[in-house]
Short mmCIF file of C-alpha atoms and ligand atoms in Angstrom, two decimals:
data_model
loop_
_atom_site.label_atom_id
_atom_site.label_comp_id
_atom_site.label_asym_id
_atom_site.label_seq_id
_atom_site.Cartn_x
_atom_site.Cartn_y
_atom_site.Cartn_z
CA MET A 24 -15.17 16.87 19.02
CA LEU A 25 -16.53 16.37 22.67
CA THR A 26 -14.97 14.20 25.18
CA LEU A 27 -16.58 13.43 28.47
CA GLN A 28 -14.17 12.09 30.94
CA ALA A 29 -15.44 10.19 34.45
CA LEU A 30 -18.37 12.73 34.46
CA VAL A 31 -20.75 12.49 37.48
CA ALA A 32 -23.62 14.27 38.37
CA SER A 33 -26.05 14.16 41.45
CA TYR A 34 -28.51 15.95 43.24
CA HIS A 35 -28.41 16.41 47.28
CA ASP A 36 -25.26 14.18 47.01
CA ALA A 37 -26.53 11.16 45.45
CA PRO A 38 -25.14 10.60 42.03
CA LEU A 39 -27.44 9.71 39.43
CA PHE A 40 -25.02 7.53 37.03
CA GLN A 41 -21.79 5.99 37.23
CA PRO A 42 -19.23 7.94 35.78
CA LEU A 43 -19.44 8.42 32.47
CA ASP A 44 -16.66 8.42 29.78
CA LEU A 45 -17.58 9.13 26.07
CA HIS A 46 -15.89 10.62 22.79
CA VAL A 47 -18.39 12.23 20.25
CA GLU A 48 -17.21 12.70 16.92
CA ARG A 49 -18.12 15.95 14.92
CA GLY A 50 -21.50 15.09 13.10
CA GLU A 51 -22.47 12.33 15.32
CA VAL A 52 -26.06 11.84 16.41
CA ILE A 53 -26.13 10.47 19.88
CA ALA A 54 -29.59 9.26 21.16
CA VAL A 55 -29.90 8.95 24.81
CA VAL A 56 -32.66 6.76 26.27
CA GLY A 57 -33.71 5.47 29.77
CA ARG A 58 -36.78 5.55 32.15
CA SER A 59 -38.13 8.79 33.49
CA GLY A 60 -35.83 10.02 36.14
CA CYS A 61 -32.71 8.45 35.13
CA GLY A 62 -30.91 11.42 34.50
CA LYS A 63 -31.34 12.11 30.81
CA SER A 64 -32.14 15.94 30.97
CA THR A 65 -29.35 16.32 33.41
CA LEU A 66 -27.02 15.00 31.17
CA LEU A 67 -28.12 17.62 28.49
CA GLN A 68 -28.01 20.41 31.35
CA LEU A 69 -24.42 19.51 32.17
CA LEU A 70 -23.47 19.58 28.44
CA ALA A 71 -25.42 22.96 27.85
CA GLY A 72 -23.58 24.27 31.05
CA LEU A 73 -26.43 24.84 32.92
CA LYS A 74 -25.68 22.57 35.75
CA THR A 75 -21.87 21.78 37.09
CA PRO A 76 -20.69 18.17 37.24
CA ASP A 77 -19.76 16.95 40.76
CA GLN A 78 -16.67 15.24 39.05
CA GLY A 79 -15.05 14.82 35.79
CA GLN A 80 -14.52 16.92 32.63
CA ILE A 81 -16.35 18.05 29.50
CA LEU A 82 -14.11 18.95 26.85
CA LEU A 83 -15.10 20.58 23.44
CA ASP A 84 -12.31 20.49 21.05
CA GLY A 85 -9.95 20.00 23.87
CA ARG A 86 -11.09 22.89 25.96
CA GLU A 87 -12.80 22.46 29.51
CA ILE A 88 -16.56 23.55 29.17
CA ALA A 89 -18.14 22.23 32.36
CA GLY A 90 -20.50 24.98 33.74
CA GLN A 91 -20.04 27.44 30.85
CA ALA A 92 -23.20 28.14 29.02
CA GLY A 93 -23.01 29.09 25.31
CA HIS A 94 -21.28 26.17 23.85
CA ALA A 95 -24.42 24.33 22.87
CA SER A 96 -28.09 24.74 21.78
CA LEU A 97 -30.59 23.26 24.03
CA LEU A 98 -34.21 22.54 23.14
CA PRO A 99 -35.77 21.93 26.50
CA GLN A 100 -38.10 19.38 27.36
CA GLY A 101 -41.79 20.32 27.64
CA TYR A 102 -43.41 23.50 25.90
CA PRO A 103 -40.40 25.52 24.73
CA LEU A 104 -42.17 28.54 23.07
CA LEU A 105 -43.10 31.46 25.01
CA PRO A 106 -46.94 31.90 24.79
CA TRP A 107 -46.83 35.73 24.58
CA LEU A 108 -44.49 35.83 21.29
CA SER A 109 -45.37 34.91 17.63
CA LEU A 110 -43.53 31.92 16.16
CA LEU A 111 -40.89 34.09 14.56
CA ASP A 112 -40.16 36.17 17.44
CA ASN A 113 -39.67 33.05 19.29
CA ILE A 114 -37.31 31.59 16.72
CA ILE A 115 -35.11 34.51 16.67
CA LEU A 116 -35.00 35.41 20.69
CA PRO A 117 -31.55 33.95 21.30
CA LEU A 118 -30.33 35.92 18.24
CA THR A 119 -31.94 39.18 19.39
CA LEU A 120 -30.86 38.46 23.21
CA SER A 121 -27.25 37.87 21.80
CA GLY A 122 -27.27 41.39 20.18
CA HIS A 123 -28.60 41.17 16.74
CA THR A 124 -31.49 43.77 15.57
CA GLN A 125 -34.86 42.25 15.14
CA ALA A 126 -34.42 42.93 11.30
CA SER A 127 -31.05 41.06 10.96
CA ALA A 128 -31.96 38.13 13.22
CA ALA A 129 -35.45 37.84 10.99
CA ALA A 130 -33.09 38.05 8.03
CA LEU A 131 -31.06 35.05 9.40
CA ALA A 132 -34.08 32.90 9.82
CA GLU A 133 -36.05 33.88 6.86
CA PRO A 134 -34.14 31.51 4.16
CA HIS A 135 -34.94 28.49 6.71
CA LEU A 136 -38.84 29.22 6.87
CA ALA A 137 -40.02 27.15 3.95
CA ARG A 138 -38.06 24.05 4.82
CA PHE A 139 -39.32 24.06 8.31
CA GLY A 140 -43.15 24.90 6.97
CA LEU A 141 -43.39 28.04 8.73
CA GLU A 142 -43.54 30.74 6.11
CA HIS A 143 -47.14 31.19 6.46
CA ALA A 144 -47.23 30.48 10.33
CA LYS A 145 -44.54 33.19 11.54
CA PRO A 146 -46.89 35.82 13.07
CA LEU A 147 -49.21 33.02 14.96
CA LEU A 148 -48.69 32.64 18.67
CA PRO A 149 -48.28 29.59 19.82
CA HIS A 150 -51.64 28.45 20.85
CA GLN A 151 -52.78 29.45 17.25
CA ALA A 152 -50.48 26.96 15.67
CA SER A 153 -50.47 23.32 15.41
CA GLY A 154 -48.30 21.25 17.92
CA GLY A 155 -46.11 20.40 14.82
CA MET A 156 -45.31 23.92 13.85
CA GLN A 157 -44.51 24.60 17.51
CA GLN A 158 -42.12 21.98 17.42
CA ARG A 159 -40.73 23.07 14.10
CA ALA A 160 -40.43 26.43 15.30
CA ALA A 161 -38.45 25.31 18.37
CA LEU A 162 -36.11 23.23 16.50
CA LEU A 163 -35.37 26.09 13.80
CA ARG A 164 -34.53 28.43 16.99
CA THR A 165 -32.23 25.68 17.96
CA PHE A 166 -30.90 24.96 14.43
CA LEU A 167 -30.40 28.72 14.25
CA HIS A 168 -28.06 28.71 17.23
CA PRO A 169 -24.45 29.23 16.03
CA THR A 170 -23.00 26.45 17.96
CA GLU A 171 -22.56 22.99 16.42
CA LEU A 172 -23.52 21.01 19.70
CA MET A 173 -27.25 20.54 19.72
CA LEU A 174 -29.35 19.17 22.37
CA LEU A 175 -32.63 18.21 21.83
CA ASP A 176 -34.68 16.89 24.96
CA GLU A 177 -37.59 14.89 23.87
CA PRO A 178 -38.56 17.08 20.95
CA PHE A 179 -41.53 14.72 19.79
CA SER A 180 -43.02 13.36 22.66
CA ALA A 181 -45.92 15.88 23.18
CA LEU A 182 -47.13 15.10 19.56
CA ASP A 183 -49.59 12.81 18.44
CA ALA A 184 -48.40 9.65 16.55
CA ILE A 185 -49.19 10.65 13.08
CA THR A 186 -47.34 14.05 13.41
CA ARG A 187 -44.59 12.72 15.18
CA SER A 188 -44.12 10.03 12.21
CA GLU A 189 -44.24 13.23 9.74
CA LEU A 190 -41.68 15.07 11.76
CA HIS A 191 -39.39 11.97 11.74
CA THR A 192 -39.66 11.90 7.88
CA TRP A 193 -38.93 15.80 7.61
CA LEU A 194 -35.98 15.74 10.29
CA LEU A 195 -34.15 13.19 8.25
CA THR A 196 -34.06 15.22 5.49
CA VAL A 197 -33.44 18.57 7.04
CA LEU A 198 -30.89 17.20 9.66
CA PRO A 199 -28.08 16.58 6.97
CA GLN A 200 -28.32 20.20 5.72
CA PHE A 201 -26.77 21.44 8.77
CA SER A 202 -23.55 20.68 10.23
CA LYS A 203 -24.52 19.68 13.86
CA THR A 204 -23.38 17.14 16.58
CA VAL A 205 -26.80 15.87 18.23
CA PHE A 206 -27.79 14.55 21.57
CA LEU A 207 -31.46 13.63 21.17
CA VAL A 208 -32.98 12.39 24.31
CA THR A 209 -36.17 10.40 23.47
CA HIS A 210 -38.59 7.46 25.08
CA ASP A 211 -39.18 5.82 21.76
CA ILE A 212 -36.46 3.42 20.63
CA ASP A 213 -37.60 3.36 17.04
CA GLU A 214 -36.87 7.11 17.03
CA ALA A 215 -33.35 6.48 18.51
CA LEU A 216 -32.86 3.76 15.89
CA LEU A 217 -33.76 6.08 13.19
CA PHE A 218 -31.77 9.21 13.77
CA ALA A 219 -28.80 7.84 16.26
CA ASP A 220 -25.23 6.76 15.13
CA ARG A 221 -24.97 5.56 18.78
CA LEU A 222 -27.36 5.26 21.68
CA LEU A 223 -26.50 5.95 25.37
CA VAL A 224 -28.76 3.52 27.49
CA PHE A 225 -29.48 4.35 30.86
CA VAL A 226 -29.57 0.91 32.72
CA ARG A 227 -30.02 1.10 36.63
CA GLY A 228 -27.56 3.61 37.32
CA SER A 229 -25.01 2.83 34.70
CA ILE A 230 -24.69 4.27 30.86
CA GLN A 231 -24.05 1.64 28.09
CA VAL A 232 -22.80 3.04 25.02
CA ILE A 233 -24.42 0.83 21.99
CA GLU A 234 -23.29 1.16 18.16
CA ARG A 235 -26.66 1.46 16.38
CA LYS A 236 -25.84 -0.62 13.50
CA ALA A 237 -25.34 -3.63 15.85
CA THR A 238 -28.16 -3.32 17.77
CA GLU A 239 -31.56 -5.08 17.65
CA LYS A 240 -34.61 -3.03 18.89
CA SER A 241 -35.26 -6.03 21.35
CA ALA A 242 -31.87 -6.10 23.01
CA ILE A 243 -32.36 -2.35 23.90
CA LEU A 244 -36.13 -3.00 25.08
CA THR A 245 -34.75 -5.83 27.54
CA MET A 246 -32.05 -3.40 29.12
CA VAL A 247 -34.44 -0.16 29.82
N1 LIG B 186 -33.24 20.43 40.18
C1 LIG B 186 -33.32 19.41 40.98
N2 LIG B 186 -33.20 19.04 42.20
C2 LIG B 186 -33.40 17.95 42.70
N3 LIG B 186 -33.27 16.78 42.16
C3 LIG B 186 -33.63 16.94 40.76
C4 LIG B 186 -33.48 18.21 39.97
N4 LIG B 186 -33.63 17.64 38.45
C5 LIG B 186 -33.79 16.57 38.69
N5 LIG B 186 -33.76 16.04 39.74
C6 LIG B 186 -33.90 14.57 40.09
O1 LIG B 186 -32.75 13.97 39.17
C7 LIG B 186 -33.28 12.67 38.63
C8 LIG B 186 -33.04 12.96 37.17
O2 LIG B 186 -33.90 13.77 36.44
P1 LIG B 186 -33.87 13.96 35.05
O3 LIG B 186 -32.28 14.28 34.40
O4 LIG B 186 -34.73 14.90 34.69
O5 LIG B 186 -34.39 12.73 34.31
P2 LIG B 186 -34.78 12.54 33.06
O6 LIG B 186 -34.93 13.45 32.33
O7 LIG B 186 -34.19 11.17 32.80
O8 LIG B 186 -36.39 12.00 33.30
C9 LIG B 186 -34.90 12.56 38.95
O9 LIG B 186 -34.83 11.79 40.10
C10 LIG B 186 -35.16 14.02 39.22
O10 LIG B 186 -36.31 13.81 40.23
MG1 LIG B 187 -36.21 14.37 31.23
#
């Protein structure tokens, strides 16, 4: 589905990592792990078309998409909801921006609200909702985007350990119900091993591709 060929990205002429080659099959979950500042969010911005690579190609089903937005849904790092919109209005914002009426966008979201535990939370403003609810709303917004490629930038890192663990269990049941190919950036090796088919591990400027099944957690911890 997705092929990265000799991909290079830099800020101020300093490349963040050695040229990256990767082929991703439809439906794969790729975890991206590495220290702060190694370039994980930049990689997602390249895949989302929000940053143009310095060199190399990004091919989606054989078509070059480097520098073009709209081929992937991105859940950005940090606090991704707009504080002045209700959870429902946050969820449907990309749909209304792409031309849906409020009513038709809400109708697309409605069947998923129960599965995301949000039926009673939809009128709440983000500050009135728990951290877990906010992240489930942000995840539903990302899932509803019609593209197959989904990019999640540390979606659980702002949550307390108990909520994070609950959301892990929940997402493991939800993910197979959508046909998505996922890049999941995480600091948490356990989270990476829980979800991923393969791991991209940033190690001192190079990116190692590791099959999860052949991987011991301790081996990854010694790399990063
Ligand atoms: N817009 C930018 N301009 C200049 N440098 C940036 C910019 N965004 C990120 N960087 C730098 O690029 C490096 C990689 O950043 P980032 O991709 O956010 O890393 P990560 O997500 O792994 O923490 C960091 O050193 C960061 O300071
Ligand atoms: Mg980041």
